[in-house]
Each structure stands twice: as structure tokens, then as C-alpha cells.
Tab-separated table of C-alpha atoms in Angstrom:
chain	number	residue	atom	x	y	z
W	1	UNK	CA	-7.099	27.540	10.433
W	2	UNK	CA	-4.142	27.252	7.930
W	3	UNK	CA	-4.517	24.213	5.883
W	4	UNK	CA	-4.152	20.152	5.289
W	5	UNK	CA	-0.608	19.748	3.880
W	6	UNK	CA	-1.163	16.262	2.980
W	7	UNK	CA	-2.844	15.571	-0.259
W	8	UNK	CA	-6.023	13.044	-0.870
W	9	UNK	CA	-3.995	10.458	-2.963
W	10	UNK	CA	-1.829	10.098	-0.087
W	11	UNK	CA	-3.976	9.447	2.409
W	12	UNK	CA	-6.194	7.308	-0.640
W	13	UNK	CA	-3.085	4.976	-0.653
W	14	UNK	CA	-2.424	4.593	2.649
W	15	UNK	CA	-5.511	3.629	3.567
W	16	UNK	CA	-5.251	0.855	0.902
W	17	UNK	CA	-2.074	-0.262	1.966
W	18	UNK	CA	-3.143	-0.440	5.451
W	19	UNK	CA	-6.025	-3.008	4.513
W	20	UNK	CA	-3.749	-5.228	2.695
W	21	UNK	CA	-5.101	-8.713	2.843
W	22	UNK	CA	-7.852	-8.105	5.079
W	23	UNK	CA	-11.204	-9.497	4.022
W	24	UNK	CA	-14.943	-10.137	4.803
W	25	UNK	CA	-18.061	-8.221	4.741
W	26	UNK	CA	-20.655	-6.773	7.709
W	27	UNK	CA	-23.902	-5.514	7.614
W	28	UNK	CA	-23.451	-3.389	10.548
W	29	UNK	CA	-26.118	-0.629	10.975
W	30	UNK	CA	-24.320	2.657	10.959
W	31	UNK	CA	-25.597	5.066	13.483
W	32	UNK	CA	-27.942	8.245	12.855
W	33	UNK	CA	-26.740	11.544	13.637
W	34	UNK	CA	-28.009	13.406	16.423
W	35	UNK	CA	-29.283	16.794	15.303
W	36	UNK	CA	-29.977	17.791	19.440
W	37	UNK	CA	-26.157	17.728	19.851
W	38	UNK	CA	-24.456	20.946	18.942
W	39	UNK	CA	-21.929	20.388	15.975
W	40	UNK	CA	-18.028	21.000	17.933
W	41	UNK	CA	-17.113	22.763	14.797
W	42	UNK	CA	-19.681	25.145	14.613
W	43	UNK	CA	-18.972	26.293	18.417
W	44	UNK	CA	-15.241	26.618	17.159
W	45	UNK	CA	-15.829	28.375	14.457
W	46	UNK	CA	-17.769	31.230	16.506
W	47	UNK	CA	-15.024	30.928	19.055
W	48	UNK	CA	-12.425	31.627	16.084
W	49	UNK	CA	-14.300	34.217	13.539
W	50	UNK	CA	-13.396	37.549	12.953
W	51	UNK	CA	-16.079	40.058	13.243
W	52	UNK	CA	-19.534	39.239	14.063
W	53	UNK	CA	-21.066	37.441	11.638
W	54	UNK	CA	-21.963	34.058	13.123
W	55	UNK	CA	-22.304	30.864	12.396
W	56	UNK	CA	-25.581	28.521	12.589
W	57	UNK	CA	-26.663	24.975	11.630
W	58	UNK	CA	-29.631	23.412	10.635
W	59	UNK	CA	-31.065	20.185	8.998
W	60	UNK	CA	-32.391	19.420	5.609
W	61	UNK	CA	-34.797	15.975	5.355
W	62	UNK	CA	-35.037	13.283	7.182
W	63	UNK	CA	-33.831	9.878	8.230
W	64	UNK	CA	-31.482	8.340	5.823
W	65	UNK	CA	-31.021	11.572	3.469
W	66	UNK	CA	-30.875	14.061	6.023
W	67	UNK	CA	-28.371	16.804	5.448
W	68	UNK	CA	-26.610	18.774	8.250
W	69	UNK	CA	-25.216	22.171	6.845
W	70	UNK	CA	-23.535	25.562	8.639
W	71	UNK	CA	-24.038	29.112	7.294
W	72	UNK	CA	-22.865	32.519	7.888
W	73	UNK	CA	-23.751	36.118	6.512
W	74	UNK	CA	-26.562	37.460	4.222
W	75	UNK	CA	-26.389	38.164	0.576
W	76	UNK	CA	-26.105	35.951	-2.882
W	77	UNK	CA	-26.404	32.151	-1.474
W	78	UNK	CA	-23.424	30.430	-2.452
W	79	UNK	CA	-23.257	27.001	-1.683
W	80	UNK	CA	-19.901	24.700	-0.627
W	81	UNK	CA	-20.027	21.262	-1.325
W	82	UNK	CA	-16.449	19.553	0.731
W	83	UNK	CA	-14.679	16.201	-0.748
W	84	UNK	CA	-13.370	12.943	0.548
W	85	UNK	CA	-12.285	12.324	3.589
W	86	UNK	CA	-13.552	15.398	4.934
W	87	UNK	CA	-16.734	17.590	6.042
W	88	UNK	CA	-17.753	21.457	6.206
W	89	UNK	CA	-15.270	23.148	8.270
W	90	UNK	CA	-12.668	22.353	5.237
W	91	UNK	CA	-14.460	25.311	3.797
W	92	UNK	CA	-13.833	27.395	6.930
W	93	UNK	CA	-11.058	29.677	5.428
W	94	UNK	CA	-13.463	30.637	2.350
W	95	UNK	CA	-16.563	31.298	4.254
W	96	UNK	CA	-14.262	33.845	6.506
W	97	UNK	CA	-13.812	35.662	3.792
W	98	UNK	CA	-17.200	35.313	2.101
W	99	UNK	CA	-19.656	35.989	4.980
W	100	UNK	CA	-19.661	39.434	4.946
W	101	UNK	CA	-20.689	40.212	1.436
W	102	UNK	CA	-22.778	36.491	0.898
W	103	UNK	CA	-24.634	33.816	2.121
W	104	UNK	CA	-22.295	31.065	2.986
W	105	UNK	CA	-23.339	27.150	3.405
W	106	UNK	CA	-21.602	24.806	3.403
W	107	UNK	CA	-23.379	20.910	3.709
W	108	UNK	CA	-21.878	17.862	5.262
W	109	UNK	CA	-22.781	15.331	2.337
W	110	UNK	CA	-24.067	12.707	2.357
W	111	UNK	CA	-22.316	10.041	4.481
W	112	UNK	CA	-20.091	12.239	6.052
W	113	UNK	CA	-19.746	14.609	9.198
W	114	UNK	CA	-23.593	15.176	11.215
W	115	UNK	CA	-25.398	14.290	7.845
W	116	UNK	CA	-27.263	10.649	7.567
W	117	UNK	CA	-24.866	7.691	6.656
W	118	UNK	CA	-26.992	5.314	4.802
W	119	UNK	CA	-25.868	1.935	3.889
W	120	UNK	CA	-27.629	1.635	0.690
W	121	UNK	CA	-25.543	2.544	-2.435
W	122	UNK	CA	-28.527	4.049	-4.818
W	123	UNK	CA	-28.555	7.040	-1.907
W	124	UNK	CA	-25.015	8.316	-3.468
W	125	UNK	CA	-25.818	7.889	-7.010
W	126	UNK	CA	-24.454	11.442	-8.505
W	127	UNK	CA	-27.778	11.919	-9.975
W	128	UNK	CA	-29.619	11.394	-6.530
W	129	UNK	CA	-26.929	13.361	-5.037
W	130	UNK	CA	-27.473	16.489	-7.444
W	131	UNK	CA	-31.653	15.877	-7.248
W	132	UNK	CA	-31.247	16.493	-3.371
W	133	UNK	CA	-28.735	19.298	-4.033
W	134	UNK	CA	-31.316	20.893	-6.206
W	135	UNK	CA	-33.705	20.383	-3.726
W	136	UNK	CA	-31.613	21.381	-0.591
W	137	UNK	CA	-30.961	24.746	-2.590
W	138	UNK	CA	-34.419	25.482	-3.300
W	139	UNK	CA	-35.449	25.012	0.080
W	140	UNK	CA	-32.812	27.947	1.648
W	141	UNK	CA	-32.781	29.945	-1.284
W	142	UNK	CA	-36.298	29.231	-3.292
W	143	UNK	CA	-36.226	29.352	-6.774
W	144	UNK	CA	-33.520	31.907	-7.220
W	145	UNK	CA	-30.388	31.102	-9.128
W	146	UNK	CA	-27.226	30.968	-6.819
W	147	UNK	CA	-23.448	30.088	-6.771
W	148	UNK	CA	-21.731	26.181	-6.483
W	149	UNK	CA	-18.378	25.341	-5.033
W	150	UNK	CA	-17.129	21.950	-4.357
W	151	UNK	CA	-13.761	20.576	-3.840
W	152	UNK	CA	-12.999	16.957	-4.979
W	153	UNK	CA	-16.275	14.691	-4.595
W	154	UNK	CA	-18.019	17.867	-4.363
W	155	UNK	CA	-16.184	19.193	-7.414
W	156	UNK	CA	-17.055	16.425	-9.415
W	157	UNK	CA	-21.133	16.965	-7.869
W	158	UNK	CA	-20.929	20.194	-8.631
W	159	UNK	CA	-19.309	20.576	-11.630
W	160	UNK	CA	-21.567	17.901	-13.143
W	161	UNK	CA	-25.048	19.644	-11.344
W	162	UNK	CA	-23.956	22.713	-12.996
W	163	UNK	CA	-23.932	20.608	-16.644
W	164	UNK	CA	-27.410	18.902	-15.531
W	165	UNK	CA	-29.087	21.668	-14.223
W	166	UNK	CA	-28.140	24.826	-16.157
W	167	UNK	CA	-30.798	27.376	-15.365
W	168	UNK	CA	-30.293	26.917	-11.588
W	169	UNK	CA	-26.702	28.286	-11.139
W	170	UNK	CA	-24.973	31.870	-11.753
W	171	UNK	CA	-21.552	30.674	-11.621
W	172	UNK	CA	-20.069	27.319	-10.627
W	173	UNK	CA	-16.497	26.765	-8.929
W	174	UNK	CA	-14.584	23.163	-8.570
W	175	UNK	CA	-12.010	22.438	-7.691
W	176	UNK	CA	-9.301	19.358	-7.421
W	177	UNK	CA	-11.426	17.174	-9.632
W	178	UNK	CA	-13.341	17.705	-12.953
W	179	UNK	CA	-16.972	16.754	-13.907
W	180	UNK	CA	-17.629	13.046	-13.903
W	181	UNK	CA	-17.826	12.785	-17.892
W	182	UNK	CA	-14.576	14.273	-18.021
W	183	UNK	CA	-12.976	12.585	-15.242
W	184	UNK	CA	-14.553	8.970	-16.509
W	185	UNK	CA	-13.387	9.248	-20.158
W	186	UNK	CA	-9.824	9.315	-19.072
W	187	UNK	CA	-10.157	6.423	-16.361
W	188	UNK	CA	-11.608	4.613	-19.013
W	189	UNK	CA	-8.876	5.298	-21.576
W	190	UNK	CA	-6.030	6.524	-20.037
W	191	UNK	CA	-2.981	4.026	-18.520
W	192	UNK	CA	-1.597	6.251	-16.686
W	193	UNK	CA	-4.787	7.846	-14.907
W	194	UNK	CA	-5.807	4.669	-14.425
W	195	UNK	CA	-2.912	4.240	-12.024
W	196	UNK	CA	-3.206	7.101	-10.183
W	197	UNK	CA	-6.719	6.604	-9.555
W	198	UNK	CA	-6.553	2.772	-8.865
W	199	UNK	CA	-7.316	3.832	-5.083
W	200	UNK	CA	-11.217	4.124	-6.019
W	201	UNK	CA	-11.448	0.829	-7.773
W	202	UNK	CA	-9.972	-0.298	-3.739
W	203	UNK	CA	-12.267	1.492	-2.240
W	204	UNK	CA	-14.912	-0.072	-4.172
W	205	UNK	CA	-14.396	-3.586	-2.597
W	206	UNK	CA	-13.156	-2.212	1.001
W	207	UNK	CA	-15.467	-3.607	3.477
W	208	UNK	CA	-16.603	-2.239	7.157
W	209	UNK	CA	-14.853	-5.591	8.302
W	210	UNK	CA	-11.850	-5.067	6.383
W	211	UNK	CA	-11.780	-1.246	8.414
W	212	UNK	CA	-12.580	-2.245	11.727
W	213	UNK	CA	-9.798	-4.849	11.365
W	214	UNK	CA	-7.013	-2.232	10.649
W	215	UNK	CA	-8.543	0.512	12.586
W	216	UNK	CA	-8.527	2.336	9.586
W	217	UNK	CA	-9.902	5.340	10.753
W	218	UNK	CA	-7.581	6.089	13.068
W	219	UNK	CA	-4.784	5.107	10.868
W	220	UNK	CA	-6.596	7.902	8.221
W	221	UNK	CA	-6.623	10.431	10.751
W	222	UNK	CA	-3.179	9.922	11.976
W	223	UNK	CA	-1.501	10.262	8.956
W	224	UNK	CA	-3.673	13.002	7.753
W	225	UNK	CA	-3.481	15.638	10.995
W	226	UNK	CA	-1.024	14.964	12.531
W	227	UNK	CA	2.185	16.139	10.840
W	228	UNK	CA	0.218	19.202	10.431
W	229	UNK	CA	-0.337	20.220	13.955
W	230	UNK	CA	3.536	19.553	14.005
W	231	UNK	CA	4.227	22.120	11.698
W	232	UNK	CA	1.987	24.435	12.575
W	233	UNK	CA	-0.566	24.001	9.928
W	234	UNK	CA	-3.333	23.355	12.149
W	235	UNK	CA	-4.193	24.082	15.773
W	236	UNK	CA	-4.657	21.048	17.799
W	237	UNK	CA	-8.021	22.212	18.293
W	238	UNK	CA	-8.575	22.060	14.428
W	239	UNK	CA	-6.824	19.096	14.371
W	240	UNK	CA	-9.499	17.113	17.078
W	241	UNK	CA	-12.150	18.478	15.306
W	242	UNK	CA	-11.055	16.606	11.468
W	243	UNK	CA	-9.972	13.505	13.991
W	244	UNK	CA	-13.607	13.614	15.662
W	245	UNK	CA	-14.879	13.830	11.705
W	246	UNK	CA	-13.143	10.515	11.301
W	247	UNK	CA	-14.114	9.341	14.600
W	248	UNK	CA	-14.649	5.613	13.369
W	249	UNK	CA	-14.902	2.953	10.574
W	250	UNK	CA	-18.977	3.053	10.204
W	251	UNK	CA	-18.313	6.880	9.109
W	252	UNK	CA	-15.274	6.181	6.781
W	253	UNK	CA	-17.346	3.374	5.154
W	254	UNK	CA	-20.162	5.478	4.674
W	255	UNK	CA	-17.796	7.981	3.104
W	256	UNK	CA	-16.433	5.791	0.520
W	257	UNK	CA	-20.209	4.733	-0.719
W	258	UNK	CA	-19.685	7.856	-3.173
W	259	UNK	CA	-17.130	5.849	-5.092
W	260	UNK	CA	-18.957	2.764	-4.930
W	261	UNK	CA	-21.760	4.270	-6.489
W	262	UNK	CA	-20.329	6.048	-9.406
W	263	UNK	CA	-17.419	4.520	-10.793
W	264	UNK	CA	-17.392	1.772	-12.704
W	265	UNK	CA	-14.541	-1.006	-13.587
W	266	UNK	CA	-12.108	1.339	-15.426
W	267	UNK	CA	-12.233	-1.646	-18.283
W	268	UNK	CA	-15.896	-1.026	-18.604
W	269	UNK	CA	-16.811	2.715	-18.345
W	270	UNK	CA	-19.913	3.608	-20.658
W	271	UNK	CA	-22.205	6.433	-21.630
W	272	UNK	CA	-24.815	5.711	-19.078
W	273	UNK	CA	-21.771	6.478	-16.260
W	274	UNK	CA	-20.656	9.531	-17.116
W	275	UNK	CA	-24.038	11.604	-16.089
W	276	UNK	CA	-25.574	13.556	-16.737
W	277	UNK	CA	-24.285	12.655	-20.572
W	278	UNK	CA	-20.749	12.213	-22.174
W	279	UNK	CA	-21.771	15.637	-23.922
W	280	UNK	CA	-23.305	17.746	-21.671
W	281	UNK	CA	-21.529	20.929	-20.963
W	282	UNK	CA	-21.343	23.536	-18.512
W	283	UNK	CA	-23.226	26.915	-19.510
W	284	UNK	CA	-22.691	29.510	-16.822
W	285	UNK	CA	-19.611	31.163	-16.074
W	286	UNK	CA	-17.082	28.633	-14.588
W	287	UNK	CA	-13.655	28.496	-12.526
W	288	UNK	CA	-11.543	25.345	-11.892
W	289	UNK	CA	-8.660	25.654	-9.626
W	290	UNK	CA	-6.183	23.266	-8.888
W	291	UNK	CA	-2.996	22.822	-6.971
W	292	UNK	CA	0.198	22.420	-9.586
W	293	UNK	CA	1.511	19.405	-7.156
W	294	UNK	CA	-1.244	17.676	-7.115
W	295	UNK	CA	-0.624	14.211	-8.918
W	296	UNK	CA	-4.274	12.662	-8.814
W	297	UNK	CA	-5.112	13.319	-12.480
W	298	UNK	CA	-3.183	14.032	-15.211
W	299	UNK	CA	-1.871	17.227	-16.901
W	300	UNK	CA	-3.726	16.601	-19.809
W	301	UNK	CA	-7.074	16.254	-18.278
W	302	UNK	CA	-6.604	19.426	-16.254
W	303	UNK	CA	-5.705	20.708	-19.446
W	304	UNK	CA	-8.293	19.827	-21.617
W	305	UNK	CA	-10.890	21.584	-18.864
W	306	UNK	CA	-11.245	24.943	-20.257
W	307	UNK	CA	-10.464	23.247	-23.611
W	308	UNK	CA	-14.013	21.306	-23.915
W	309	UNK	CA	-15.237	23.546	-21.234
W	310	UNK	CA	-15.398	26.731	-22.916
W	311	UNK	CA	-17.084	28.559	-19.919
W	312	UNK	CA	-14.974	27.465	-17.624
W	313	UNK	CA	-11.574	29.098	-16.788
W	314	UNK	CA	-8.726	26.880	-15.279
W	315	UNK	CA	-6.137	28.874	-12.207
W	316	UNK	CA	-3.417	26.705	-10.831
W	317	UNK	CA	-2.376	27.646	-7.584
W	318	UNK	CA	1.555	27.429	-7.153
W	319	UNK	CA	2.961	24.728	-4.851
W	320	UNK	CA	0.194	23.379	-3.355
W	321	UNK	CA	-1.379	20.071	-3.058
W	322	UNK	CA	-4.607	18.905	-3.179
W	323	UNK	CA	-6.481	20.515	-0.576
W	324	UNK	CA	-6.505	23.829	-2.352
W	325	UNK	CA	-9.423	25.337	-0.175
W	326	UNK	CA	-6.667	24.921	3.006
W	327	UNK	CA	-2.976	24.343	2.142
W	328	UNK	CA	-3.102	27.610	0.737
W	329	UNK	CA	-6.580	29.262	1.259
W	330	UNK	CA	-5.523	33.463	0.782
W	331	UNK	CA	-4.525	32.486	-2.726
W	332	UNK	CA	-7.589	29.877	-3.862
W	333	UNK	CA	-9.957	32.381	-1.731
W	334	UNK	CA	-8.340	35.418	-3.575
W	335	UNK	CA	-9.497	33.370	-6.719
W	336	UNK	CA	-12.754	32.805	-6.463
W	337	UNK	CA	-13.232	36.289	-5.213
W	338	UNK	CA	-11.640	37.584	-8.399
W	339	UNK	CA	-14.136	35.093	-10.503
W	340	UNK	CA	-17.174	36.252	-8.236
W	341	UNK	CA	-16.305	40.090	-8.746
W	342	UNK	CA	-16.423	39.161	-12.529
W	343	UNK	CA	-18.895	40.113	-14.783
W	344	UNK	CA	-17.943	40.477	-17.936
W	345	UNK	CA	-19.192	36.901	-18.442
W	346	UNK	CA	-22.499	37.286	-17.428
């Protein structure tokens, strides 16, 4: 796999413009995943790895917190945590490289790819969310401290676990979007990141009616893949596998329950929202990377990371987008190996 060339504020604003005066609301239940059915990615993964270190999947919990997850190799668990719109095999490139001297997982989250899709909000509360991280992590790896990574929803989950829950991490990586303190004080403050970001506040009100009107998930997909298969970014085979990921409205509602739950009207943002504290801090060793075209936040909040984030050290990655982890994955994956081999700040 090579990488998504388009980044997430595109694809954020098309979606919105696609639902343009479209309204109503559905209850519809959304459906459960099916744990007997063999994840497609996982079978092209193995079809597509180099060497043999496989790839498995298993299940964490059940019913409407159930998590699906993929691993490969032995070692130091590190854990990959993907964004929005997307599920585990963004991480493919990085788990490549990984397997043979860790253990790699990465988890669908919640609402997205094979994990549960629950229609209640309070199940993708960030502090729920990191609770069942925690937990997830404890039940692969016990009680031994191990290594984060998420990228963009899972950046902000991870980056904010590793500030809540500082005696269960080594090292912590994000990347594409800061901690939620961080990332709320400017929404709540800042004009201009207030535009940039006025996608979520959409999100917030898009109904399953308003998707299933516009076919919005196909429209997503569309847009997303398939310039890229075009250009030679993706296989087509990788390309029906993110497609099938987006494979219809119920799922892309689901998805978008993780800004529902967490961010508030950018007029009121308060303490209480930016968990786990509008102080809290991150105390292990941490890396940040982000792509210099990416136009979701603004300079000075990726500045100000390392800046109020004293254990965390910001790399930009030249020309690329949003989707660090794949529109350019040697460099971001050269990286975080760099920051793993690293010890002078342990």
C-alpha cells in the first residue's frame, strides 16, 4: 500500500456540502458485526506482507463495546489507534515495518470497521473511550507498560490517555491532531480554527436520514479512493477494501458519534470538555508528527505542542497531507522508529 493523497478536511467538507439542506432524524438500529466472518483486510494483508510474520484478529468485549483488532509479531506491545473516516489497515505501512522487532495492534474503534457501532452517544465519550483502551491493553498485554499511536481521532484518544493515565505508557505517538485540551482551547478561542474545524460542529447535527438521502457514503468513498487508484497510490484491491470500510450510511453515522460526543458548541467550550483537565500534561516521552500541508489546525497550535508539551517532540513531514501514516509512510515510519530507538529520554 502507498498512501491516501486526499486529506480529512477535504473529504470533512465534502461530505457537508453533499448534505446541504437535507433534514430529519431515524432511529435505525445499526447492525452488529459478525466476528465468524473473516476480516477481507486481514486476508490481504497476509496475501501482501513481506516475510513471515502474520497477521491475526481477535475480539475484545461484547455486544455494543466490542472491539475487533489485528496484530502481527512478538516483542514490546505497541498499540495503533486509526482516525476518521477510516479503520486498521490505515496502519498497514507501520506495522510492516514494526512486526518484526514488536507487537503490533492495531483496533478498529469504536464505531468503525468490524468493531460494535452503538447508537448511544455516552459509548464515545473520550473518557469511556480511554477506560476501554486501558482495559483492552491490559487484557493483551497485562499490567505492563506499552507504546500508543493514534492518528487523528486516535491522536486526540491517545494523546489525551497518555495525559490521563501516565503510569500505563512508555512512550506515546500522535499524530494529525493534538490532545483534546489543546485542540478545544483553540476551537473555543480561535476565529480562524474555528473555521477550519466548522466540519465537526456539521457533523454534530448530520443525521442517518440526512446520509441515506445523499448516499453519503458512497459519495465519501468516491471522492476519497478513487483519484488514488488513478494515480497509483493505491491498488484497486486496497482501494475495495477502504470502500467496503465505508460500505454504508449506518457505519459512517456511527463513525461521526466521536464528534458528537466530545465537542461542544465552539461558543461554549469549558473545563469539564477538555478531559482529562485543561492542565493535565503528558509525562512520558512523546512524538507528534504532522504533515506541513495539512490545513486542519493552525500553525500556532501545532506550534505551541512541544511548547506546553515539554515531553513531547513535534516532526513535520515535508509535503504531505493529512494522512501522514500513508501519503508518505517510509518517512512518518522512519520517525517513529527514530523516537522508539530513543532512549535518552527514558
Amino acid at each position: 500500500m502507498r498512501y491516501l493523497g486526499l486529506s480529512a478536511a477535504f473529504a470533512a467538507f465534502a461530505l457537508a456540502g453533499c448534505m446541504h439542506g437535507v433534514g430529519g432524524e431515524t432511529a435505525a438500529a445499526v447492525a452488529k458485526p459478525q466476528a465468524e466472518a473473516p476480516d477481507p483486510a486481514v486476508i490481504h494483508a497476509n496475501a501482501n506482507r513481506v516475510g513471515d510474520i502474520g497477521y491475526t484478529e481477535g475480539y475484545f468485549g461484547e455486544g455494543e463495546t466490542r472491539l475487533h483488532y489485528v496484530e502481527a509479531g512478538s516483542g514490546p506491545l505497541i498499540i495503533l489507534y486509526h482516525g476518521f473516516p477510516s479503520f486498521w489497515y490505515s496502519w498497514f505501512d507501520q506495522m510492516e515495518a514494526l512486526k518484526g522487532e514488536y507487537r503490533v495492534v492495531a483496533v478498529d474503534g469504536l464505531g468503525s470497521g468490524l468493531s460494535a457501532k452503538p447508537l448511544g452517544l455516552e459509548h464515545y465519550d473520550i473518557a469511556i473511550l480511554a477506560a476501554q483502551l486501558d482495559a483492552f491493553s491490559r487484557h493483551i498485554g497485562g499490567d505492563e507498560k506499552y507504546i500508543l499511536m493514534g492518528h487523528d481521532w486516535g491522536s486526540v484518544l491517545a494523546l489525551s490517555y497518555a495525559q490521563a493515565y501516565p503510569d500505563r505508557l512508555h512512550k506515546v505517538v500522535g499524530m494529525s491532531a493534538p490532545p483534546l485540551n489543546h485542540m478545544l482551547n483553540y476551537v473555543g478561542n480561535d476565529p480562524e480554527q474555528q473555521r477550519r474545524t466548522e466540519y465537526m460542529q456539521r457533523f454534530k447535527v448530520t443525521t442517518l436520514e440526512m446520509l441515506q438521502a445523499t448516499n453519503a457514503a458512497e459519495v465519501v468513498a468516491q471522492r476519497s479512493y478513487a483519484a488514488l487508484a488513478e494515480r497509483g497510490d493505491l491498488t484497486q484491491e486496497e482501494v475495495a477494501l477502504f470502500h467496503a470500510d465505508l460500505s454504508s450510511n449506518e457505519r459512517l453515522h456511527a463513525a461521526m458519534h466521536w464528534y458528537r460526543a466530545n465537542i461542544p458548541a465552539f461558543d461554549a467550550v469549558a473545563d469539564e470538555d477538555m478531559w482529562p483537565g485543561p492542565d493535565k500534561r503528558i509525562a512520558m516521552p512523546g512524538l507528534f508528527i504532522w504533515g506541513d500541508k495539512d490545513q486542519i489546525f493552525v500553525d500556532e497550535l501545532i506550534d505551541r505542542i512541544s511548547v506546553v508539551e515539554p515531553m513531547v517532540e513535534t516532526v513535520r513531514i515535508p509535503g504531505v497531507n493529512h494522512w501522514v501514516t500513508m501519503e508518505d509512510s517510509e518517512l512518518t515510519t522512519q520517525a517513529i522508529k527514530d523516537f522508539l530507538a530513543d532512549q535518552s529520554g527514558e
